[in-house]
Coordinates of C-alpha atoms in Angstrom, one line a residue:
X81 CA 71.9 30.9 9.5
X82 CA 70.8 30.8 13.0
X83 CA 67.2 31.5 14.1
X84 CA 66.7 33.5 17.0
X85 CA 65.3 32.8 20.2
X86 CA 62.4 35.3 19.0
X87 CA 62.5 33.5 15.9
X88 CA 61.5 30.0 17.1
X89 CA 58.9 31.7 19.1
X90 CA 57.2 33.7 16.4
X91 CA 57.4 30.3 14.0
X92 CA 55.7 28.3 17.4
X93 CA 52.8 30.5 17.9
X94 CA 52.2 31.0 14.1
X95 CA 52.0 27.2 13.6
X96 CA 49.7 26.8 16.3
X97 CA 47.5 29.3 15.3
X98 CA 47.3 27.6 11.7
X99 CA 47.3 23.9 13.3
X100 CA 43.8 25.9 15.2
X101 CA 42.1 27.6 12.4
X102 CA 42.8 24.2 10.5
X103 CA 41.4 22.3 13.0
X104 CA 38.0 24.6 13.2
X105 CA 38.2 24.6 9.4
X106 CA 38.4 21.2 8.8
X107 CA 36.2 19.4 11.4
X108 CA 32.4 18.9 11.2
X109 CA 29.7 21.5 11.6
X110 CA 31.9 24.3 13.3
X111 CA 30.8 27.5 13.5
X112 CA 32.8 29.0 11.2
X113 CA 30.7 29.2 8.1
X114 CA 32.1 27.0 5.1
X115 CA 30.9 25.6 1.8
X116 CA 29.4 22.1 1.7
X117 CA 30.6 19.4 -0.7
X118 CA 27.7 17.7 -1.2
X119 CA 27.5 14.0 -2.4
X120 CA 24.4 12.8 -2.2
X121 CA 22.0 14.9 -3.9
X122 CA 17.9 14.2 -5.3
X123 CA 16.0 16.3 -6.9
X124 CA 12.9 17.3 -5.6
X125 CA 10.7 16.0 -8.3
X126 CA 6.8 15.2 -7.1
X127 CA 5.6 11.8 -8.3
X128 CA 3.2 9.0 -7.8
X129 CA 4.2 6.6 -5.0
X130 CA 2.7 3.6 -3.7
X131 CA 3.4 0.9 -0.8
X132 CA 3.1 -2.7 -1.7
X133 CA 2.3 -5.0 0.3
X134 CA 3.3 -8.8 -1.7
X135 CA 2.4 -12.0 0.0
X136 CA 1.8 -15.6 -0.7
X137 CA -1.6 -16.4 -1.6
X138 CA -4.1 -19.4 -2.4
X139 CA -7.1 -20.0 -4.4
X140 CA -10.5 -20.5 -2.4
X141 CA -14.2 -20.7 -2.7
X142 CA -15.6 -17.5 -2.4
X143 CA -18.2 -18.6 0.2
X144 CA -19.1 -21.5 1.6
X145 CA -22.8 -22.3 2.5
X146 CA -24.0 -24.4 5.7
X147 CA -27.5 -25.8 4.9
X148 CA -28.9 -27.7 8.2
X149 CA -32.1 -29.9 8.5
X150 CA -33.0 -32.0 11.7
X151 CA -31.5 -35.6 11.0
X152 CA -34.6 -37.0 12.4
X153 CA -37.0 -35.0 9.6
X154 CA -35.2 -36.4 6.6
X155 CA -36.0 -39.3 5.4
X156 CA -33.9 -39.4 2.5
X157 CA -30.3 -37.9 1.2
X158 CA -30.1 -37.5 -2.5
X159 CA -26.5 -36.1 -2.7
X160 CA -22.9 -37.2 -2.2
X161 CA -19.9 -35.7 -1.1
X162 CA -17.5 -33.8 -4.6
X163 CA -21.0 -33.6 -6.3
X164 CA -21.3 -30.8 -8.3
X165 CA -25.3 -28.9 -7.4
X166 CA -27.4 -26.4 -9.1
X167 CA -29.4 -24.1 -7.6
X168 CA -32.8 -25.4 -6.4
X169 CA -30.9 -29.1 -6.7
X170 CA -32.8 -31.3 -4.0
X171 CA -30.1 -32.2 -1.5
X172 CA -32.4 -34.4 1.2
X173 CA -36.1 -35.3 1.1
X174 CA -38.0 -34.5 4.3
X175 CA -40.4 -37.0 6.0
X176 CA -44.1 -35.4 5.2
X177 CA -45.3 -35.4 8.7
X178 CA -41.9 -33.2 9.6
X179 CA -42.5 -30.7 6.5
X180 CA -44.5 -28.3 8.2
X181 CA -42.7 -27.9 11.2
X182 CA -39.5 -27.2 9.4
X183 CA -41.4 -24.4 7.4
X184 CA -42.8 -22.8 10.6
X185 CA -38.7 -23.1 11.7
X186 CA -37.7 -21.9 8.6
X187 CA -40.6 -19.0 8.6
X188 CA -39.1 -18.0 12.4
X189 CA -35.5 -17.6 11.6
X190 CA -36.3 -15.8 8.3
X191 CA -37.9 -13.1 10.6
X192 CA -34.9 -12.6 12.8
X193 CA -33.0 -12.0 9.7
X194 CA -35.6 -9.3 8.4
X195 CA -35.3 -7.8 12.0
X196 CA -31.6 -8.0 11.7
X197 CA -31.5 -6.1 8.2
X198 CA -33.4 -3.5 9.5
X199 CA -31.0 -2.7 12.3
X200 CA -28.5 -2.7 10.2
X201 CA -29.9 -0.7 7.5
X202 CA -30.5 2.3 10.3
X203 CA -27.3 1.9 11.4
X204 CA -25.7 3.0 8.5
X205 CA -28.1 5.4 7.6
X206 CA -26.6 6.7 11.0
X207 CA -23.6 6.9 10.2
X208 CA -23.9 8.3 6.7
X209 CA -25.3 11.1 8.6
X210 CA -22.7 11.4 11.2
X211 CA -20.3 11.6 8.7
X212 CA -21.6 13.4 6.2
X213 CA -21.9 16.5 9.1
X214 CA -18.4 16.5 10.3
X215 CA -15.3 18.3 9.0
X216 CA -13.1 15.8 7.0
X217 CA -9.8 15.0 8.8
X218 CA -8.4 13.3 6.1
X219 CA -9.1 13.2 2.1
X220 CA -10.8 9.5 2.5
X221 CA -12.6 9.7 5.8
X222 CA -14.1 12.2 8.3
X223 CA -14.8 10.0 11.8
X224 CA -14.0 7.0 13.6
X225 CA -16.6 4.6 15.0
X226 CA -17.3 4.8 18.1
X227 CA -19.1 8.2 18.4
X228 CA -22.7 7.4 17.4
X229 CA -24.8 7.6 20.7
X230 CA -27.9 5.5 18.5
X231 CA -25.5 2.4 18.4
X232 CA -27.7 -0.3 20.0
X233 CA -26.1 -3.4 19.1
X234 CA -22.6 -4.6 19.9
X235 CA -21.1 -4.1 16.6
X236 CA -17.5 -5.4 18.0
X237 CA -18.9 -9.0 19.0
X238 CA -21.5 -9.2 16.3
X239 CA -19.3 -7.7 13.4
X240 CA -16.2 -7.7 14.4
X241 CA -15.9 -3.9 14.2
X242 CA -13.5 -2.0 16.2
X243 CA -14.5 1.5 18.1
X244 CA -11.7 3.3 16.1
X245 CA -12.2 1.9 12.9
X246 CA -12.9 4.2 10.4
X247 CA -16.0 5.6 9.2
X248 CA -15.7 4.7 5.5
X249 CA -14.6 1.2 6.7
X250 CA -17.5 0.7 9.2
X251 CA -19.8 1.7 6.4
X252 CA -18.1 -1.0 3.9
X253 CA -18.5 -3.9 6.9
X254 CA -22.4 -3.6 7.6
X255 CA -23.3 -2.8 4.1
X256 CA -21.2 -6.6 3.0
X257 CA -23.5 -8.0 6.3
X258 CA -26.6 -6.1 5.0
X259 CA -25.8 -8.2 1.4
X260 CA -25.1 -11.1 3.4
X261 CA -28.4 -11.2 5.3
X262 CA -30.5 -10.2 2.2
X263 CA -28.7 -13.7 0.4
X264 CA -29.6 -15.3 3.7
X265 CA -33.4 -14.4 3.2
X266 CA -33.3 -15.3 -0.4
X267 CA -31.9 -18.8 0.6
X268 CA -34.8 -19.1 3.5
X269 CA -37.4 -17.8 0.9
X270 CA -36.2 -20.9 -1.5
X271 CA -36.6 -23.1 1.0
X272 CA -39.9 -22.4 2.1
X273 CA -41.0 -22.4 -1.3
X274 CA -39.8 -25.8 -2.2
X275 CA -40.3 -27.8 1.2
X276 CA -44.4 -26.3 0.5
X277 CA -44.1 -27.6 -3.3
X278 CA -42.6 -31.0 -2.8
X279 CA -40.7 -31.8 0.9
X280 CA -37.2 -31.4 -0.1
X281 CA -34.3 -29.5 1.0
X282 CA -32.4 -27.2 -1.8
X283 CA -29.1 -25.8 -2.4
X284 CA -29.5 -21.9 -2.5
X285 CA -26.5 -21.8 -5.2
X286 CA -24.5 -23.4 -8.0
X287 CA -21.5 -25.5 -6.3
X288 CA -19.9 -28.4 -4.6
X289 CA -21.0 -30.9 -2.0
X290 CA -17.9 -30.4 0.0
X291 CA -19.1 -32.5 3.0
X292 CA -22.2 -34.0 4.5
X293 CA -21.7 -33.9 8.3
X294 CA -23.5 -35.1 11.1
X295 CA -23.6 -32.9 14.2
X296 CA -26.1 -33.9 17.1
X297 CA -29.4 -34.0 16.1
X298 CA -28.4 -31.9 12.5
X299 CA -27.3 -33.0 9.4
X300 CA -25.3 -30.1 7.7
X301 CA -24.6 -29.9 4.0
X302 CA -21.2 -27.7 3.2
X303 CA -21.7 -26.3 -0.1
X304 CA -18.3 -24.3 -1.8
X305 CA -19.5 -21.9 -4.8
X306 CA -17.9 -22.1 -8.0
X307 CA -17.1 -18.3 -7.6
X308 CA -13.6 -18.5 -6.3
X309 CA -11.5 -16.0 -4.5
X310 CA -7.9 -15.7 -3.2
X311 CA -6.6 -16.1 0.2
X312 CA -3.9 -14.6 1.8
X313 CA -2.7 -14.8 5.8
X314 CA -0.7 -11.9 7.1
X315 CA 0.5 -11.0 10.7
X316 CA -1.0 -8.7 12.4
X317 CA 1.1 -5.5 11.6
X318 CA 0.3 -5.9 7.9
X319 CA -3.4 -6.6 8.8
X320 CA -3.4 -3.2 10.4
X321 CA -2.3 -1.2 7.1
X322 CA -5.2 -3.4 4.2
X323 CA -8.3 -1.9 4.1
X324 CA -11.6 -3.3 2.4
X325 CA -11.4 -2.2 -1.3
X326 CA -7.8 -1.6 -1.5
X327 CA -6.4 -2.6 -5.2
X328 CA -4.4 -5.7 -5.6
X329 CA -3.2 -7.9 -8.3
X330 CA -2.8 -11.6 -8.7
X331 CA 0.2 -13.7 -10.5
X332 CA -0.5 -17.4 -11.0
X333 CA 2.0 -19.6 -12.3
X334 CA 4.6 -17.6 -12.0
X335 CA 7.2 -18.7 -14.9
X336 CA 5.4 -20.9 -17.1
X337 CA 3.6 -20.6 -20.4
X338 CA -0.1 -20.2 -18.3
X339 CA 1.5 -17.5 -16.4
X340 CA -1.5 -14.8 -15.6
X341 CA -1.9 -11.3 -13.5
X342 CA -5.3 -11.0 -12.8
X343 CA -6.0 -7.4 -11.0
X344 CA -9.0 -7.6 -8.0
X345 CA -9.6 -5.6 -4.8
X346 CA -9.5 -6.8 -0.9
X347 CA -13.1 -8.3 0.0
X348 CA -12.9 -8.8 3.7
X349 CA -10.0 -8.9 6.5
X350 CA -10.9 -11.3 9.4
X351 CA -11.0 -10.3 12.6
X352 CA -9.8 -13.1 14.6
X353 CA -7.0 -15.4 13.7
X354 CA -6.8 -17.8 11.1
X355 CA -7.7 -21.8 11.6
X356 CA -7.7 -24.8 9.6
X357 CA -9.7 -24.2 6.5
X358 CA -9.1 -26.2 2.8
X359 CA -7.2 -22.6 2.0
X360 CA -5.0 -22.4 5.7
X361 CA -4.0 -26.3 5.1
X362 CA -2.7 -25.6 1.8
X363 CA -0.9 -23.1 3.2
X364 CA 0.5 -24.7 5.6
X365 CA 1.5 -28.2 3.6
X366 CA 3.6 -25.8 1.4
X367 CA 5.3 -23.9 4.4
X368 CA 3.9 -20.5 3.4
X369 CA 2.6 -20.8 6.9
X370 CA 4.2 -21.6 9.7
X371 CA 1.8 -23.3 12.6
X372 CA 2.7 -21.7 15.6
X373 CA 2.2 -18.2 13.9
X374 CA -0.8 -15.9 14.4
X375 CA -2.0 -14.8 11.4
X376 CA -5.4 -13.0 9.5
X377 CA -6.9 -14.3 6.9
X378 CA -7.3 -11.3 3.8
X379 CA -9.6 -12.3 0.8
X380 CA -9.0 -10.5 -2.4
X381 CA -11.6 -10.4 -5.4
X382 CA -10.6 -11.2 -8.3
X383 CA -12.0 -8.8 -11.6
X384 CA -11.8 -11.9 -14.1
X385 CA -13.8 -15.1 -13.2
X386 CA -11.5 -18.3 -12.4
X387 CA -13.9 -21.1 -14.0
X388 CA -10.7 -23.0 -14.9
X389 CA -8.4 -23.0 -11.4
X390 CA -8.8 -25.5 -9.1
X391 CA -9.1 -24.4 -5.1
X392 CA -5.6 -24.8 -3.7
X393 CA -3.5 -23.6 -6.3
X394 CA -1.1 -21.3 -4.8
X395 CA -0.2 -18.1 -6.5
X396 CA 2.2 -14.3 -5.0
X397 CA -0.6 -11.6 -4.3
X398 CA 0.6 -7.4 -4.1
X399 CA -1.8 -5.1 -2.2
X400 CA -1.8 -1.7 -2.5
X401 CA -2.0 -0.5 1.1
X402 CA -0.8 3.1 0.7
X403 CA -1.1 5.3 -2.0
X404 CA 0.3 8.9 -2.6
X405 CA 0.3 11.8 -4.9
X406 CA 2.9 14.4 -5.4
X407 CA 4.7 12.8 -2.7
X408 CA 8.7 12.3 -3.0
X409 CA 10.8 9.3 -2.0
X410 CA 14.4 9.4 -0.4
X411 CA 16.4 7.0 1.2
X412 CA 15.1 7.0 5.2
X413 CA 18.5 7.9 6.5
X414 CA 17.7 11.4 5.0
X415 CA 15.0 12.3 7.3
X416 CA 16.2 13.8 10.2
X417 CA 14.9 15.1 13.8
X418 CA 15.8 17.9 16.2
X419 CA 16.7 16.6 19.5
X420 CA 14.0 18.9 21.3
X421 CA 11.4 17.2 19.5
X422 CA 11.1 14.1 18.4
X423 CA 7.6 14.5 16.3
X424 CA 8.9 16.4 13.6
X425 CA 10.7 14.8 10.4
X426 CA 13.2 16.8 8.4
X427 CA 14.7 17.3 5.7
X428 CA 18.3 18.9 4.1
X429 CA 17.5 21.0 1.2
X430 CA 19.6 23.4 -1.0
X431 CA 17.7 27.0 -1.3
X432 CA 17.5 29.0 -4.5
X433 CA 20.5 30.3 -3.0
X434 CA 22.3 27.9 -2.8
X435 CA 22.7 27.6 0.8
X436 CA 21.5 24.4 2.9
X437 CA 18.2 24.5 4.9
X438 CA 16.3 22.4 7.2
X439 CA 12.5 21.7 5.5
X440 CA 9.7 20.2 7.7
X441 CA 8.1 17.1 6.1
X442 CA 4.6 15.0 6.8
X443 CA 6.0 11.5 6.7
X444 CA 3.2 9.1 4.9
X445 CA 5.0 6.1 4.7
X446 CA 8.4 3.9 5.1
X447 CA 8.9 0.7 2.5
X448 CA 11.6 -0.9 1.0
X449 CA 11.7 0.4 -2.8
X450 CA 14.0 1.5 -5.6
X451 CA 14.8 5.0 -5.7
X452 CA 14.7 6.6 -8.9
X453 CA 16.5 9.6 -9.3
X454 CA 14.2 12.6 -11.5
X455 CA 16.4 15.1 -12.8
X456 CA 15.7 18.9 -14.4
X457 CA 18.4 21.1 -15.6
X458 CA 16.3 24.1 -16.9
X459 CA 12.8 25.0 -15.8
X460 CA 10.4 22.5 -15.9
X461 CA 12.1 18.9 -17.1
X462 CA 12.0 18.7 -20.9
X463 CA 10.8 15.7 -22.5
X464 CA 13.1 13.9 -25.1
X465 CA 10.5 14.3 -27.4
X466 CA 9.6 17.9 -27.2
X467 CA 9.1 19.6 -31.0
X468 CA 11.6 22.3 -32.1
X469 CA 9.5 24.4 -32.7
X470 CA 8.5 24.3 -28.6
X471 CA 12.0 25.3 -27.9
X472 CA 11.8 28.8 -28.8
X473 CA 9.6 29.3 -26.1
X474 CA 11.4 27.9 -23.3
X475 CA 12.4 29.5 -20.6
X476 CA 15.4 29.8 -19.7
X477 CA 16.9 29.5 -15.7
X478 CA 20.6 29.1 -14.6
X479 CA 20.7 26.0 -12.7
X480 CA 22.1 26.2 -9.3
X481 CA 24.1 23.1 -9.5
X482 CA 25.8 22.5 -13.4
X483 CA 26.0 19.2 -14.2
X484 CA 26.9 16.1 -16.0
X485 CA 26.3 12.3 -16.2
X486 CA 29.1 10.4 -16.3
X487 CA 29.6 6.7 -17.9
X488 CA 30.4 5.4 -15.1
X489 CA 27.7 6.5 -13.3
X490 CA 25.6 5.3 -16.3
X491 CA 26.9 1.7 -15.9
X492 CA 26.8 2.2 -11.5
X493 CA 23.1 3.0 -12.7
X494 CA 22.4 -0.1 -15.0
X495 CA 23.7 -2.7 -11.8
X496 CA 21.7 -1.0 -9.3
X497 CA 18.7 -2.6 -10.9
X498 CA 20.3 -5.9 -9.3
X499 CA 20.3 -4.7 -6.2
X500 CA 18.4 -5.0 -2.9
X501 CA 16.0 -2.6 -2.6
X502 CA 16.6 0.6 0.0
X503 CA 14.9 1.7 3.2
X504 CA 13.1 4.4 2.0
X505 CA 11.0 6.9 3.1
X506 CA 7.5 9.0 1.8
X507 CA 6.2 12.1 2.3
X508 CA 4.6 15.2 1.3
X509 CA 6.6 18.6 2.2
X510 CA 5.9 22.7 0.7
X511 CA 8.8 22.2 -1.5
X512 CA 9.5 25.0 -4.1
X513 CA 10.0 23.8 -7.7
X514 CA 13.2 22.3 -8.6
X515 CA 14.4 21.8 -5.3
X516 CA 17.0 19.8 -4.3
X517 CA 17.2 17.1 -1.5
X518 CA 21.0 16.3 0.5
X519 CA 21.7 13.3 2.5
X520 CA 20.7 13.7 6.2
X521 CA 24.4 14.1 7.9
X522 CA 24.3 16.9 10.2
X523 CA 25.1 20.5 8.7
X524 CA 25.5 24.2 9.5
X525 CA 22.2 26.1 8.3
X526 CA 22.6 28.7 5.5
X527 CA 26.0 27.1 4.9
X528 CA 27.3 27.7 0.8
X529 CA 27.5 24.1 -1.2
X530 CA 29.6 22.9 -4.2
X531 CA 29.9 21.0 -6.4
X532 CA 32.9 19.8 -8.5
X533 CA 31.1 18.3 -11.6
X534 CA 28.0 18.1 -13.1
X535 CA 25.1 15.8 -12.9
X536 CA 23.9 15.6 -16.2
X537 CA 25.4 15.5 -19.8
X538 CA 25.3 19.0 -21.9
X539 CA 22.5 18.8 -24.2
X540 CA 22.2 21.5 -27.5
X541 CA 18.6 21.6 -27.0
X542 CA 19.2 23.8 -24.0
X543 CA 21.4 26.9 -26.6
X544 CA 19.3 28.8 -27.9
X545 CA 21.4 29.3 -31.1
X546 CA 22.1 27.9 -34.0
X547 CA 25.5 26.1 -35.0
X548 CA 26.1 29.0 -37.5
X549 CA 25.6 31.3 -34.8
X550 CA 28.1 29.2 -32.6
X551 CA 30.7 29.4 -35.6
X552 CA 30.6 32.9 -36.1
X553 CA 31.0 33.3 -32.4
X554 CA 34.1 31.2 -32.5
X555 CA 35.8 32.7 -35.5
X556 CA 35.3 36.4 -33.9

């Protein structure tokens, strides 16, 4: 049979049209409105989430004490370098006629100290003050530095305290140089006491004689405590995210039968870069340190005392640096941003509807971590171990999404535990309970979604019948 001229025509124009509407069907994010197969899907399910900063660390003294005494004065030194001291052990004798002149010294520079802990002292009354009237801009910290018009000393040369650091913080750094200059006192006070009571020099503290050293007309005593403390050196866009009483734990001896976590908090973060030190040697000798790098020495405190660790034993330190509640985690690729502007994270979301939306989100944090997928099927999720009795008083809510778990997903599940750990990304967002995240590839708005199978295996708990009920409704 012979087609027409009108024929062929006809059968042109009508597979053009369909090759068109095809094509608008078919590509991505047309206007035509069309149900989403979606992939990639996460249940909105707050949780606890933390960023962890781990680094290699070393074991240190926790201070180190620099006792001085004009070399001329002394007429005798009693101690040797790796001797273990006492507190009040004498470390030099001084010549008698040279006694009382080194008390009048000692009597002068124990008054700048008094003078210095009562600046300090104001200073922080100051800024207690400060903050104490202000409206809290986050839920740690009301102010920045910087602000207080009775500020009469330089606290960035003599404290190493930035203008924008924050109040809390500020606080934490003068009141550790308030302590400081109060043990400083106590040390001058013992000195006094026992260059009146018998012309010798003591050590303020239990430790070692790390090193005798003669410096122009001094002779300085370096005394280590036996109260150690760990070490760790991190570049400077780490330094900028640890903060003074941040949590950390310890793991020495990683793999063998000794092997010990021992939890602590940060003690102090330098302020200028690290230089040779017993702890920045080690460091380097093992190539956890590279020379040419600029790096900040962190101190971490430990909670259990380590009588029985030598200084320079290396160990792997975690800080906390971030910590969030009620927060949820995705993979970063998920967080999106509208052209226009740039300041504004995200997020694809399936409504109680069904349909896909666009959700704002505050972004807290990016870190590489595992994601672990929290699932609910009805309501609230129900706990494996929920009584029977509870049951009856569930309620019930069609899910939006049906779904199952397959075995192969199981197993895909089990290997992932292997794997390197994802980009992801934390924040805080008004999501409605039992809300569902979608992967951040661009999508109409209000646009239907599907999908073919279900995320999680059926479970009896969820019927609220029994299995003579089933029966009878079989057999009907």
């Amino acid at each position: 049979m012979r087609m027409t001229k009108r024929v062929k025509i006809f059968s042109a124009v009508a597979l053009v049209f369909v090759l068109v509407n095809g094509y608008l069907l078919l590509k991505d994010n047309d206007i035509i409105m069309k149900n989403y197969y979606i992939n990639n899907v996460q249940f909105a399910v707050a949780d606890y989430h933390e960023k962890i900063l781990e680094t290699d660390a070393v074991v240190a003294a926790k201070q180190e004490h620099f006792i001085a005494a004009p070399v001329q004065s002394i007429s005798e030194v009693l101690v040797t370098q790796g001797q273990s001291v006492s507190v009040l052990t004498e470390l030099a004798i001084y010549k008698p006629e040279e006694a009382e002149r080194e008390i009048t010294r000692l009597e002068t520079d124990r008054d700048a100290y008094e003078n210095e802990l009562s600046e300090l002292e104001r200073i922080v009354s100051d800024l207690q003050y400060e903050s104490s009237n202000s409206s809290p801009s986050t839920a740690t910290d009301s102010t920045t530095l910087g602000d207080n018009e009775n500020w009469n000393i330089n606290l960035t040369l003599e404290l190493g305290i930035e203008q924008n650091t924050p109040t809390a913080e500020g606080i934490a750094i003068i009141q550790r140089s308030i302590a400081e200059t109060e043990r400083q006192i106590s040390i001058l006070d013992s000195m006094i006491s026992q260059l009146n009571n018998n012309n010798s020099l003591t050590t303020p503290v239990d430790g070692i004689v790390k090193d005798i050293v003669l410096e122009g007309d001094s002779i300085i005593f370096q005394i280590q405590s036996l109260e150690k403390k760990f070490v760790a050196y991190v570049e400077h866009e780490d330094w900028k995210e640890i903060e003074i009483g941040q949590k950390a734990s310890v793991l020495l001896n990683e793999g063998k039968e000794d092997e010990l976590v021992i939890d602590g908090d940060v003690l102090e973060k330098q302020q200028i870069p690290a230089r040779d030190s017993i702890a920045f040697n080690e460091m380097k000798k093992n190539d956890k340190v590279k020379p040419d790098d600029t790096v900040y020495e962190v101190s971490i405190e430990p909670i259990d005392q380590l009588t029985e660790t030598p200084i320079g034993i290396l160990a792997d330190a975690s800080i906390t640096t971030f910590e969030a509640n009620d927060s949820f985690q995705v993979n970063e690729d998920w967080l999106v941003k509208y052209e226009q502007d740039n300041s504004v994270n995200l997020i694809y979301t399936v409504g109680e509807d069904g349909k896909t939306r666009l959700e704002p989100v505050d972004l807290l944090f990016k870190h590489k971590a595992e994601i672990r997928q929290e699932e609910f099927m009805y309501g609230e999720p129900i706990e494996e171990t929920i009584e029977e009795e509870a049951l009856e008083d569930t309620v019930v809510t069609e899910p939006r999404i049906r779904t199952v778990e397959l075995e192969d997903s199981k197993k895909e599940d089990a290997a992932k535990k292997d794997e390197d750990l994802e980009d992801t990304a934390v924040f805080t967002a008004p999501i409605a309970p039992q809300q569902i995240f979608i992967d951040g590839d661009e999508k109409n708005l209000f646009a239907p979604t599907f999908r073919p199978y279900p995320l999680r295996t059926f479970e009896w708990t969820y019927v609220d019948a029994t299995w003579k009920d089933a029966l009878w409704y079989l057999i009907k």
